[in-house]
Amino acid sequence: MTVPRRPGNLRDEAPPPSPLERGPSWPPPPAGPSWSPALRKPAVPSTTSGRSPGSLGWIFLWAFLDKTFGWGFATPAAKAWINGGSPTTGFLKGTGEHALGGFFGSLAGQAWVD
């Protein structure tokens, strides 16, 4: 004797598709006017998000090159790293009045810190 099954029983429904059957568009987008391919575009234009890391990298690269070669923007040629100057002295000597200022001031000018 078989037991009659009620409509809507989970055993009667088809199983969900396998990953191979799903395809690249699983789950399917919701139907109706609320979905549009334009909603998948990034909120920030690609030119802005592409230029930000590059410009930030240029700022740090310029500071490094100016301290190394003394191009005269913030470091005169006489105090350049290649002319025997210390790139960390000016920054670390200015910490004397802050917490741990004595410690950081003592690090300024040491070769292993530069």
PDB file of N, CA and C in Angstrom:
ATOM      1  N   MET A   1       0.836  -1.163   0.000  1.00  0.00           N
ATOM      2  CA  MET A   1       0.000   0.000   0.000  1.00  0.00           C
ATOM      3  C   MET A   1       0.893   1.242   0.000  1.00  0.00           C
ATOM      4  N   THR A   2       0.618   2.199  -0.866  1.00  0.00           N
ATOM      5  CA  THR A   2       1.392   3.423  -0.949  1.00  0.00           C
ATOM      6  C   THR A   2       0.658   4.545  -0.243  1.00  0.00           C
ATOM      7  N   VAL A   3       1.411   5.417   0.344  1.00  0.00           N
ATOM      8  CA  VAL A   3       0.835   6.563   1.043  1.00  0.00           C
ATOM      9  C   VAL A   3       0.634   7.681   0.025  1.00  0.00           C
ATOM     10  N   PRO A   4      -0.556   8.256  -0.048  1.00  0.00           N
ATOM     11  CA  PRO A   4      -0.763   9.357  -0.993  1.00  0.00           C
ATOM     12  C   PRO A   4       0.047  10.584  -0.564  1.00  0.00           C
ATOM     13  N   ARG A   5       0.611  11.258  -1.533  1.00  0.00           N
ATOM     14  CA  ARG A   5       1.429  12.448  -1.248  1.00  0.00           C
ATOM     15  C   ARG A   5       0.604  13.698  -1.448  1.00  0.00           C
ATOM     16  N   ARG A   6       0.833  14.634  -0.561  1.00  0.00           N
ATOM     17  CA  ARG A   6       0.134  15.910  -0.670  1.00  0.00           C
ATOM     18  C   ARG A   6       0.828  16.788  -1.691  1.00  0.00           C
ATOM     19  N   PRO A   7       0.107  17.645  -2.394  1.00  0.00           N
ATOM     20  CA  PRO A   7       0.750  18.578  -3.318  1.00  0.00           C
ATOM     21  C   PRO A   7       1.645  19.548  -2.541  1.00  0.00           C
ATOM     22  N   GLY A   8       2.768  19.864  -3.106  1.00  0.00           N
ATOM     23  CA  GLY A   8       3.697  20.782  -2.459  1.00  0.00           C
ATOM     24  C   GLY A   8       4.685  20.100  -1.545  1.00  0.00           C
ATOM     25  N   ASN A   9       4.671  18.794  -1.508  1.00  0.00           N
ATOM     26  CA  ASN A   9       5.617  18.067  -0.691  1.00  0.00           C
ATOM     27  C   ASN A   9       7.009  18.238  -1.303  1.00  0.00           C
ATOM     28  N   LEU A  10       8.023  18.396  -0.469  1.00  0.00           N
ATOM     29  CA  LEU A  10       9.370  18.634  -0.956  1.00  0.00           C
ATOM     30  C   LEU A  10       9.891  17.495  -1.820  1.00  0.00           C
ATOM     31  N   ARG A  11       9.419  16.293  -1.563  1.00  0.00           N
ATOM     32  CA  ARG A  11       9.884  15.171  -2.363  1.00  0.00           C
ATOM     33  C   ARG A  11       9.345  15.227  -3.783  1.00  0.00           C
ATOM     34  N   ASP A  12       8.233  15.930  -3.997  1.00  0.00           N
ATOM     35  CA  ASP A  12       7.644  16.012  -5.323  1.00  0.00           C
ATOM     36  C   ASP A  12       8.287  17.103  -6.179  1.00  0.00           C
ATOM     37  N   GLU A  13       8.939  18.070  -5.556  1.00  0.00           N
ATOM     38  CA  GLU A  13       9.519  19.170  -6.320  1.00  0.00           C
ATOM     39  C   GLU A  13      10.840  18.736  -6.949  1.00  0.00           C
ATOM     40  N   ALA A  14      11.196  19.387  -8.031  1.00  0.00           N
ATOM     41  CA  ALA A  14      12.456  19.079  -8.699  1.00  0.00           C
ATOM     42  C   ALA A  14      13.613  19.618  -7.859  1.00  0.00           C
ATOM     43  N   PRO A  15      14.726  18.911  -7.834  1.00  0.00           N
ATOM     44  CA  PRO A  15      15.880  19.412  -7.067  1.00  0.00           C
ATOM     45  C   PRO A  15      16.462  20.642  -7.757  1.00  0.00           C
ATOM     46  N   PRO A  16      17.181  21.475  -7.024  1.00  0.00           N
ATOM     47  CA  PRO A  16      17.800  22.640  -7.659  1.00  0.00           C
ATOM     48  C   PRO A  16      18.844  22.191  -8.677  1.00  0.00           C
ATOM     49  N   PRO A  17      19.108  23.013  -9.675  1.00  0.00           N
ATOM     50  CA  PRO A  17      20.072  22.599 -10.701  1.00  0.00           C
ATOM     51  C   PRO A  17      21.476  22.474 -10.125  1.00  0.00           C
ATOM     52  N   SER A  18      22.250  21.582 -10.722  1.00  0.00           N
ATOM     53  CA  SER A  18      23.627  21.392 -10.281  1.00  0.00           C
ATOM     54  C   SER A  18      24.470  22.566 -10.768  1.00  0.00           C
ATOM     55  N   PRO A  19      25.691  22.758 -10.243  1.00  0.00           N
ATOM     56  CA  PRO A  19      26.532  23.869 -10.698  1.00  0.00           C
ATOM     57  C   PRO A  19      26.798  23.843 -12.200  1.00  0.00           C
ATOM     58  N   LEU A  20      26.861  22.652 -12.792  1.00  0.00           N
ATOM     59  CA  LEU A  20      27.091  22.585 -14.237  1.00  0.00           C
ATOM     60  C   LEU A  20      25.854  23.003 -15.023  1.00  0.00           C
ATOM     61  N   GLU A  21      24.685  22.749 -14.471  1.00  0.00           N
ATOM     62  CA  GLU A  21      23.449  23.120 -15.156  1.00  0.00           C
ATOM     63  C   GLU A  21      23.086  24.588 -14.961  1.00  0.00           C
ATOM     64  N   ARG A  22      23.602  25.200 -13.917  1.00  0.00           N
ATOM     65  CA  ARG A  22      23.221  26.573 -13.597  1.00  0.00           C
ATOM     66  C   ARG A  22      23.676  27.555 -14.656  1.00  0.00           C
ATOM     67  N   GLY A  23      24.916  27.445 -15.082  1.00  0.00           N
ATOM     68  CA  GLY A  23      25.446  28.389 -16.050  1.00  0.00           C
ATOM     69  C   GLY A  23      25.946  29.646 -15.366  1.00  0.00           C
ATOM     70  N   PRO A  24      26.423  30.619 -16.137  1.00  0.00           N
ATOM     71  CA  PRO A  24      27.042  31.818 -15.547  1.00  0.00           C
ATOM     72  C   PRO A  24      26.048  32.806 -14.950  1.00  0.00           C
ATOM     73  N   SER A  25      24.775  32.669 -15.243  1.00  0.00           N
ATOM     74  CA  SER A  25      23.818  33.661 -14.755  1.00  0.00           C
ATOM     75  C   SER A  25      22.975  33.122 -13.613  1.00  0.00           C
ATOM     76  N   TRP A  26      23.562  32.364 -12.711  1.00  0.00           N
ATOM     77  CA  TRP A  26      22.819  31.851 -11.562  1.00  0.00           C
ATOM     78  C   TRP A  26      23.175  32.650 -10.338  1.00  0.00           C
ATOM     79  N   PRO A  27      22.360  33.071  -9.499  1.00  0.00           N
ATOM     80  CA  PRO A  27      20.912  32.981  -9.600  1.00  0.00           C
ATOM     81  C   PRO A  27      20.391  33.967 -10.635  1.00  0.00           C
ATOM     82  N   PRO A  28      19.262  33.668 -11.214  1.00  0.00           N
ATOM     83  CA  PRO A  28      18.742  34.571 -12.244  1.00  0.00           C
ATOM     84  C   PRO A  28      18.375  35.922 -11.635  1.00  0.00           C
ATOM     85  N   PRO A  29      18.529  36.992 -12.390  1.00  0.00           N
ATOM     86  CA  PRO A  29      18.180  38.310 -11.856  1.00  0.00           C
ATOM     87  C   PRO A  29      16.687  38.407 -11.607  1.00  0.00           C
ATOM     88  N   PRO A  30      16.285  39.209 -10.642  1.00  0.00           N
ATOM     89  CA  PRO A  30      14.860  39.348 -10.372  1.00  0.00           C
ATOM     90  C   PRO A  30      14.148  39.955 -11.578  1.00  0.00           C
ATOM     91  N   ALA A  31      12.956  39.480 -11.821  1.00  0.00           N
ATOM     92  CA  ALA A  31      12.185  39.976 -12.954  1.00  0.00           C
ATOM     93  C   ALA A  31      11.507  41.293 -12.587  1.00  0.00           C
ATOM     94  N   GLY A  32      11.227  42.071 -13.583  1.00  0.00           N
ATOM     95  CA  GLY A  32      10.487  43.308 -13.353  1.00  0.00           C
ATOM     96  C   GLY A  32      11.338  44.530 -13.603  1.00  0.00           C
ATOM     97  N   PRO A  33      10.746  45.687 -13.485  1.00  0.00           N
ATOM     98  CA  PRO A  33      11.465  46.927 -13.795  1.00  0.00           C
ATOM     99  C   PRO A  33      12.475  47.347 -12.741  1.00  0.00           C
ATOM    100  N   SER A  34      12.514  46.672 -11.584  1.00  0.00           N
ATOM    101  CA  SER A  34      13.437  47.089 -10.538  1.00  0.00           C
ATOM    102  C   SER A  34      14.876  46.677 -10.840  1.00  0.00           C
ATOM    103  N   TRP A  35      15.092  45.745 -11.754  1.00  0.00           N
ATOM    104  CA  TRP A  35      16.439  45.299 -12.079  1.00  0.00           C
ATOM    105  C   TRP A  35      16.856  45.855 -13.424  1.00  0.00           C
ATOM    106  N   SER A  36      18.090  46.301 -13.480  1.00  0.00           N
ATOM    107  CA  SER A  36      18.620  46.829 -14.723  1.00  0.00           C
ATOM    108  C   SER A  36      20.118  46.548 -14.759  1.00  0.00           C
ATOM    109  N   PRO A  37      20.692  46.277 -15.937  1.00  0.00           N
ATOM    110  CA  PRO A  37      22.140  46.087 -15.997  1.00  0.00           C
ATOM    111  C   PRO A  37      22.905  47.328 -15.562  1.00  0.00           C
ATOM    112  N   ALA A  38      22.284  48.497 -15.648  1.00  0.00           N
ATOM    113  CA  ALA A  38      22.954  49.726 -15.224  1.00  0.00           C
ATOM    114  C   ALA A  38      23.215  49.743 -13.725  1.00  0.00           C
ATOM    115  N   LEU A  39      22.463  48.972 -12.958  1.00  0.00           N
ATOM    116  CA  LEU A  39      22.664  48.935 -11.512  1.00  0.00           C
ATOM    117  C   LEU A  39      23.965  48.227 -11.138  1.00  0.00           C
ATOM    118  N   ARG A  40      24.539  47.466 -12.035  1.00  0.00           N
ATOM    119  CA  ARG A  40      25.776  46.747 -11.748  1.00  0.00           C
ATOM    120  C   ARG A  40      27.011  47.592 -12.001  1.00  0.00           C
ATOM    121  N   LYS A  41      26.871  48.808 -12.496  1.00  0.00           N
ATOM    122  CA  LYS A  41      28.020  49.671 -12.731  1.00  0.00           C
ATOM    123  C   LYS A  41      28.549  50.188 -11.401  1.00  0.00           C
ATOM    124  N   PRO A  42      29.855  50.419 -11.297  1.00  0.00           N
ATOM    125  CA  PRO A  42      30.389  50.952 -10.041  1.00  0.00           C
ATOM    126  C   PRO A  42      29.879  52.367  -9.779  1.00  0.00           C
ATOM    127  N   ALA A  43      29.770  52.716  -8.509  1.00  0.00           N
ATOM    128  CA  ALA A  43      29.263  54.033  -8.148  1.00  0.00           C
ATOM    129  C   ALA A  43      30.269  55.130  -8.450  1.00  0.00           C
ATOM    130  N   VAL A  44      31.562  54.801  -8.419  1.00  0.00           N
ATOM    131  CA  VAL A  44      32.614  55.783  -8.679  1.00  0.00           C
ATOM    132  C   VAL A  44      33.116  55.569 -10.098  1.00  0.00           C
ATOM    133  N   PRO A  45      33.268  56.614 -10.876  1.00  0.00           N
ATOM    134  CA  PRO A  45      33.804  56.425 -12.229  1.00  0.00           C
ATOM    135  C   PRO A  45      35.189  55.783 -12.197  1.00  0.00           C
ATOM    136  N   SER A  46      35.471  55.000 -13.192  1.00  0.00           N
ATOM    137  CA  SER A  46      36.724  54.249 -13.190  1.00  0.00           C
ATOM    138  C   SER A  46      37.942  55.157 -13.291  1.00  0.00           C
ATOM    139  N   THR A  47      37.800  56.347 -13.868  1.00  0.00           N
ATOM    140  CA  THR A  47      38.962  57.234 -13.958  1.00  0.00           C
ATOM    141  C   THR A  47      39.366  57.736 -12.579  1.00  0.00           C
ATOM    142  N   THR A  48      38.416  58.036 -11.728  1.00  0.00           N
ATOM    143  CA  THR A  48      38.736  58.504 -10.377  1.00  0.00           C
ATOM    144  C   THR A  48      39.366  57.391  -9.556  1.00  0.00           C
ATOM    145  N   SER A  49      38.769  56.223  -9.587  1.00  0.00           N
ATOM    146  CA  SER A  49      39.311  55.127  -8.786  1.00  0.00           C
ATOM    147  C   SER A  49      40.623  54.614  -9.360  1.00  0.00           C
ATOM    148  N   GLY A  50      40.895  54.865 -10.618  1.00  0.00           N
ATOM    149  CA  GLY A  50      42.152  54.451 -11.206  1.00  0.00           C
ATOM    150  C   GLY A  50      43.277  55.435 -10.960  1.00  0.00           C
ATOM    151  N   ARG A  51      42.949  56.704 -10.840  1.00  0.00           N
ATOM    152  CA  ARG A  51      43.981  57.723 -10.652  1.00  0.00           C
ATOM    153  C   ARG A  51      44.373  57.919  -9.195  1.00  0.00           C
ATOM    154  N   SER A  52      43.516  57.588  -8.281  1.00  0.00           N
ATOM    155  CA  SER A  52      43.807  57.830  -6.867  1.00  0.00           C
ATOM    156  C   SER A  52      45.040  57.075  -6.371  1.00  0.00           C
ATOM    157  N   PRO A  53      45.153  55.765  -6.591  1.00  0.00           N
ATOM    158  CA  PRO A  53      46.362  55.082  -6.115  1.00  0.00           C
ATOM    159  C   PRO A  53      47.627  55.568  -6.806  1.00  0.00           C
ATOM    160  N   GLY A  54      47.509  55.895  -8.070  1.00  0.00           N
ATOM    161  CA  GLY A  54      48.682  56.377  -8.796  1.00  0.00           C
ATOM    162  C   GLY A  54      49.168  57.717  -8.292  1.00  0.00           C
ATOM    163  N   SER A  55      48.240  58.627  -8.009  1.00  0.00           N
ATOM    164  CA  SER A  55      48.652  59.939  -7.514  1.00  0.00           C
ATOM    165  C   SER A  55      49.190  59.844  -6.087  1.00  0.00           C
ATOM    166  N   LEU A  56      48.613  58.988  -5.268  1.00  0.00           N
ATOM    167  CA  LEU A  56      49.130  58.803  -3.917  1.00  0.00           C
ATOM    168  C   LEU A  56      50.526  58.173  -3.966  1.00  0.00           C
ATOM    169  N   GLY A  57      50.723  57.223  -4.855  1.00  0.00           N
ATOM    170  CA  GLY A  57      52.042  56.623  -5.018  1.00  0.00           C
ATOM    171  C   GLY A  57      53.066  57.631  -5.500  1.00  0.00           C
ATOM    172  N   TRP A  58      52.657  58.557  -6.388  1.00  0.00           N
ATOM    173  CA  TRP A  58      53.573  59.579  -6.895  1.00  0.00           C
ATOM    174  C   TRP A  58      54.018  60.514  -5.763  1.00  0.00           C
ATOM    175  N   ILE A  59      53.118  60.834  -4.846  1.00  0.00           N
ATOM    176  CA  ILE A  59      53.472  61.710  -3.721  1.00  0.00           C
ATOM    177  C   ILE A  59      54.575  61.074  -2.877  1.00  0.00           C
ATOM    178  N   PHE A  60      54.429  59.795  -2.555  1.00  0.00           N
ATOM    179  CA  PHE A  60      55.442  59.119  -1.748  1.00  0.00           C
ATOM    180  C   PHE A  60      56.732  58.895  -2.530  1.00  0.00           C
ATOM    181  N   LEU A  61      56.622  58.609  -3.824  1.00  0.00           N
ATOM    182  CA  LEU A  61      57.818  58.445  -4.636  1.00  0.00           C
ATOM    183  C   LEU A  61      58.585  59.760  -4.738  1.00  0.00           C
ATOM    184  N   TRP A  62      57.874  60.870  -4.928  1.00  0.00           N
ATOM    185  CA  TRP A  62      58.527  62.175  -5.025  1.00  0.00           C
ATOM    186  C   TRP A  62      59.242  62.515  -3.711  1.00  0.00           C
ATOM    187  N   ALA A  63      58.606  62.265  -2.574  1.00  0.00           N
ATOM    188  CA  ALA A  63      59.248  62.546  -1.287  1.00  0.00           C
ATOM    189  C   ALA A  63      60.514  61.707  -1.113  1.00  0.00           C
ATOM    190  N   PHE A  64      60.442  60.449  -1.514  1.00  0.00           N
ATOM    191  CA  PHE A  64      61.624  59.583  -1.411  1.00  0.00           C
ATOM    192  C   PHE A  64      62.747  60.081  -2.311  1.00  0.00           C
ATOM    193  N   LEU A  65      62.430  60.398  -3.557  1.00  0.00           N
ATOM    194  CA  LEU A  65      63.454  60.850  -4.493  1.00  0.00           C
ATOM    195  C   LEU A  65      64.049  62.195  -4.075  1.00  0.00           C
ATOM    196  N   ASP A  66      63.217  63.089  -3.543  1.00  0.00           N
ATOM    197  CA  ASP A  66      63.715  64.385  -3.090  1.00  0.00           C
ATOM    198  C   ASP A  66      64.655  64.225  -1.901  1.00  0.00           C
ATOM    199  N   LYS A  67      64.332  63.336  -0.970  1.00  0.00           N
ATOM    200  CA  LYS A  67      65.232  63.097   0.170  1.00  0.00           C
ATOM    201  C   LYS A  67      66.509  62.390  -0.271  1.00  0.00           C
ATOM    202  N   THR A  68      66.406  61.531  -1.278  1.00  0.00           N
ATOM    203  CA  THR A  68      67.577  60.782  -1.727  1.00  0.00           C
ATOM    204  C   THR A  68      68.556  61.652  -2.509  1.00  0.00           C
ATOM    205  N   PHE A  69      68.027  62.420  -3.471  1.00  0.00           N
ATOM    206  CA  PHE A  69      68.906  63.163  -4.376  1.00  0.00           C
ATOM    207  C   PHE A  69      68.971  64.662  -4.092  1.00  0.00           C
ATOM    208  N   GLY A  70      68.129  65.179  -3.196  1.00  0.00           N
ATOM    209  CA  GLY A  70      68.162  66.590  -2.843  1.00  0.00           C
ATOM    210  C   GLY A  70      67.827  67.505  -4.010  1.00  0.00           C
ATOM    211  N   TRP A  71      66.673  67.314  -4.607  1.00  0.00           N
ATOM    212  CA  TRP A  71      66.276  68.096  -5.774  1.00  0.00           C
ATOM    213  C   TRP A  71      65.830  69.502  -5.414  1.00  0.00           C
ATOM    214  N   GLY A  72      65.810  69.855  -4.146  1.00  0.00           N
ATOM    215  CA  GLY A  72      65.538  71.210  -3.726  1.00  0.00           C
ATOM    216  C   GLY A  72      64.098  71.514  -3.382  1.00  0.00           C
ATOM    217  N   PHE A  73      63.195  70.555  -3.476  1.00  0.00           N
ATOM    218  CA  PHE A  73      61.801  70.848  -3.119  1.00  0.00           C
ATOM    219  C   PHE A  73      61.667  70.971  -1.604  1.00  0.00           C
ATOM    220  N   ALA A  74      62.014  69.954  -0.859  1.00  0.00           N
ATOM    221  CA  ALA A  74      61.987  70.005   0.597  1.00  0.00           C
ATOM    222  C   ALA A  74      63.363  69.750   1.189  1.00  0.00           C
ATOM    223  N   THR A  75      64.279  69.240   0.391  1.00  0.00           N
ATOM    224  CA  THR A  75      65.616  68.902   0.865  1.00  0.00           C
ATOM    225  C   THR A  75      66.653  69.556  -0.035  1.00  0.00           C
ATOM    226  N   PRO A  76      67.505  70.413   0.525  1.00  0.00           N
ATOM    227  CA  PRO A  76      68.575  70.985  -0.306  1.00  0.00           C
ATOM    228  C   PRO A  76      69.588  69.905  -0.695  1.00  0.00           C
ATOM    229  N   ALA A  77      70.323  70.157  -1.760  1.00  0.00           N
ATOM    230  CA  ALA A  77      71.264  69.160  -2.275  1.00  0.00           C
ATOM    231  C   ALA A  77      72.337  68.808  -1.254  1.00  0.00           C
ATOM    232  N   ALA A  78      72.714  69.761  -0.402  1.00  0.00           N
ATOM    233  CA  ALA A  78      73.755  69.490   0.587  1.00  0.00           C
ATOM    234  C   ALA A  78      73.301  68.478   1.647  1.00  0.00           C
ATOM    235  N   LYS A  79      71.980  68.397   1.903  1.00  0.00           N
ATOM    236  CA  LYS A  79      71.462  67.477   2.915  1.00  0.00           C
ATOM    237  C   LYS A  79      70.854  66.218   2.305  1.00  0.00           C
ATOM    238  N   ALA A  80      71.134  65.946   1.036  1.00  0.00           N
ATOM    239  CA  ALA A  80      70.586  64.754   0.379  1.00  0.00           C
ATOM    240  C   ALA A  80      71.206  63.498   0.969  1.00  0.00           C
ATOM    241  N   TRP A  81      70.498  62.410   0.843  1.00  0.00           N
ATOM    242  CA  TRP A  81      70.954  61.138   1.390  1.00  0.00           C
ATOM    243  C   TRP A  81      72.240  60.691   0.704  1.00  0.00           C
ATOM    244  N   ILE A  82      72.366  60.914  -0.602  1.00  0.00           N
ATOM    245  CA  ILE A  82      73.575  60.478  -1.309  1.00  0.00           C
ATOM    246  C   ILE A  82      74.775  61.371  -0.988  1.00  0.00           C
ATOM    247  N   ASN A  83      74.528  62.540  -0.383  1.00  0.00           N
ATOM    248  CA  ASN A  83      75.621  63.427   0.016  1.00  0.00           C
ATOM    249  C   ASN A  83      75.925  63.321   1.503  1.00  0.00           C
ATOM    250  N   GLY A  84      75.443  62.273   2.155  1.00  0.00           N
ATOM    251  CA  GLY A  84      75.749  62.049   3.562  1.00  0.00           C
ATOM    252  C   GLY A  84      74.697  62.551   4.526  1.00  0.00           C
ATOM    253  N   GLY A  85      73.624  63.119   4.032  1.00  0.00           N
ATOM    254  CA  GLY A  85      72.552  63.582   4.914  1.00  0.00           C
ATOM    255  C   GLY A  85      71.714  62.423   5.423  1.00  0.00           C
ATOM    256  N   SER A  86      70.917  62.694   6.440  1.00  0.00           N
ATOM    257  CA  SER A  86      70.063  61.677   7.030  1.00  0.00           C
ATOM    258  C   SER A  86      68.601  62.036   6.736  1.00  0.00           C
ATOM    259  N   PRO A  87      67.866  61.185   6.042  1.00  0.00           N
ATOM    260  CA  PRO A  87      66.482  61.515   5.719  1.00  0.00           C
ATOM    261  C   PRO A  87      65.547  61.485   6.920  1.00  0.00           C
ATOM    262  N   THR A  88      65.945  60.859   8.010  1.00  0.00           N
ATOM    263  CA  THR A  88      65.052  60.764   9.165  1.00  0.00           C
ATOM    264  C   THR A  88      65.345  61.792  10.249  1.00  0.00           C
ATOM    265  N   THR A  89      66.452  62.489  10.161  1.00  0.00           N
ATOM    266  CA  THR A  89      66.847  63.392  11.248  1.00  0.00           C
ATOM    267  C   THR A  89      65.829  64.497  11.473  1.00  0.00           C
ATOM    268  N   GLY A  90      65.430  65.182  10.437  1.00  0.00           N
ATOM    269  CA  GLY A  90      64.494  66.297  10.590  1.00  0.00           C
ATOM    270  C   GLY A  90      63.167  65.872  11.177  1.00  0.00           C
ATOM    271  N   PHE A  91      62.683  64.711  10.777  1.00  0.00           N
ATOM    272  CA  PHE A  91      61.395  64.238  11.280  1.00  0.00           C
ATOM    273  C   PHE A  91      61.501  63.779  12.729  1.00  0.00           C
ATOM    274  N   LEU A  92      62.517  63.000  13.035  1.00  0.00           N
ATOM    275  CA  LEU A  92      62.615  62.428  14.376  1.00  0.00           C
ATOM    276  C   LEU A  92      63.092  63.435  15.421  1.00  0.00           C
ATOM    277  N   LYS A  93      63.847  64.444  15.047  1.00  0.00           N
ATOM    278  CA  LYS A  93      64.286  65.440  16.024  1.00  0.00           C
ATOM    279  C   LYS A  93      63.140  66.338  16.469  1.00  0.00           C
ATOM    280  N   GLY A  94      62.092  66.446  15.664  1.00  0.00           N
ATOM    281  CA  GLY A  94      60.956  67.290  16.021  1.00  0.00           C
ATOM    282  C   GLY A  94      59.974  66.640  16.974  1.00  0.00           C
ATOM    283  N   THR A  95      60.276  65.478  17.505  1.00  0.00           N
ATOM    284  CA  THR A  95      59.357  64.777  18.405  1.00  0.00           C
ATOM    285  C   THR A  95      59.730  64.950  19.870  1.00  0.00           C
ATOM    286  N   GLY A  96      60.632  65.840  20.181  1.00  0.00           N
ATOM    287  CA  GLY A  96      61.143  65.975  21.542  1.00  0.00           C
ATOM    288  C   GLY A  96      60.099  66.333  22.573  1.00  0.00           C
ATOM    289  N   GLU A  97      59.085  67.116  22.225  1.00  0.00           N
ATOM    290  CA  GLU A  97      58.100  67.541  23.211  1.00  0.00           C
ATOM    291  C   GLU A  97      56.917  66.586  23.333  1.00  0.00           C
ATOM    292  N   HIS A  98      56.890  65.517  22.543  1.00  0.00           N
ATOM    293  CA  HIS A  98      55.790  64.560  22.586  1.00  0.00           C
ATOM    294  C   HIS A  98      56.158  63.355  23.443  1.00  0.00           C
ATOM    295  N   ALA A  99      55.152  62.511  23.695  1.00  0.00           N
ATOM    296  CA  ALA A  99      55.411  61.275  24.426  1.00  0.00           C
ATOM    297  C   ALA A  99      56.394  60.418  23.642  1.00  0.00           C
ATOM    298  N   LEU A 100      57.334  59.842  24.306  1.00  0.00           N
ATOM    299  CA  LEU A 100      58.413  59.041  23.722  1.00  0.00           C
ATOM    300  C   LEU A 100      59.302  59.855  22.791  1.00  0.00           C
ATOM    301  N   GLY A 101      59.279  61.169  22.929  1.00  0.00           N
ATOM    302  CA  GLY A 101      60.096  62.026  22.081  1.00  0.00           C
ATOM    303  C   GLY A 101      61.574  61.810  22.285  1.00  0.00           C
ATOM    304  N   GLY A 102      61.985  61.565  23.502  1.00  0.00           N
ATOM    305  CA  GLY A 102      63.403  61.301  23.763  1.00  0.00           C
ATOM    306  C   GLY A 102      63.879  60.036  23.078  1.00  0.00           C
ATOM    307  N   PHE A 103      63.020  59.024  23.061  1.00  0.00           N
ATOM    308  CA  PHE A 103      63.383  57.769  22.404  1.00  0.00           C
ATOM    309  C   PHE A 103      63.536  57.968  20.900  1.00  0.00           C
ATOM    310  N   PHE A 104      62.543  58.618  20.292  1.00  0.00           N
ATOM    311  CA  PHE A 104      62.606  58.828  18.845  1.00  0.00           C
ATOM    312  C   PHE A 104      63.705  59.810  18.465  1.00  0.00           C
ATOM    313  N   GLY A 105      63.950  60.810  19.307  1.00  0.00           N
ATOM    314  CA  GLY A 105      65.035  61.741  19.040  1.00  0.00           C
ATOM    315  C   GLY A 105      66.392  61.059  19.058  1.00  0.00           C
ATOM    316  N   SER A 106      66.534  60.046  19.918  1.00  0.00           N
ATOM    317  CA  SER A 106      67.817  59.329  19.960  1.00  0.00           C
ATOM    318  C   SER A 106      68.018  58.436  18.735  1.00  0.00           C
ATOM    319  N   LEU A 107      66.937  58.084  18.044  1.00  0.00           N
ATOM    320  CA  LEU A 107      67.044  57.270  16.831  1.00  0.00           C
ATOM    321  C   LEU A 107      67.477  58.081  15.617  1.00  0.00           C
ATOM    322  N   ALA A 108      67.266  59.391  15.665  1.00  0.00           N
ATOM    323  CA  ALA A 108      67.543  60.235  14.504  1.00  0.00           C
ATOM    324  C   ALA A 108      69.018  60.205  14.146  1.00  0.00           C
ATOM    325  N   GLY A 109      69.282  60.034  12.855  1.00  0.00           N
ATOM    326  CA  GLY A 109      70.648  60.072  12.352  1.00  0.00           C
ATOM    327  C   GLY A 109      71.400  58.771  12.423  1.00  0.00           C
ATOM    328  N   GLN A 110      70.853  57.743  13.016  1.00  0.00           N
ATOM    329  CA  GLN A 110      71.559  56.461  13.078  1.00  0.00           C
ATOM    330  C   GLN A 110      71.408  55.751  11.738  1.00  0.00           C
ATOM    331  N   ALA A 111      72.455  55.071  11.331  1.00  0.00           N
ATOM    332  CA  ALA A 111      72.487  54.457  10.003  1.00  0.00           C
ATOM    333  C   ALA A 111      71.425  53.376   9.830  1.00  0.00           C
ATOM    334  N   TRP A 112      71.151  52.602  10.858  1.00  0.00           N
ATOM    335  CA  TRP A 112      70.176  51.530  10.723  1.00  0.00           C
ATOM    336  C   TRP A 112      68.752  52.053  10.640  1.00  0.00           C
ATOM    337  N   VAL A 113      68.512  53.269  11.101  1.00  0.00           N
ATOM    338  CA  VAL A 113      67.174  53.866  10.994  1.00  0.00           C
ATOM    339  C   VAL A 113      66.987  54.490   9.611  1.00  0.00           C
ATOM    340  N   ASP A 114      68.069  55.071   9.063  1.00  0.00           N
ATOM    341  CA  ASP A 114      67.975  55.677   7.742  1.00  0.00           C
ATOM    342  C   ASP A 114      67.702  54.613   6.711  1.00  0.00           C
TER     343      ASP A 114
END
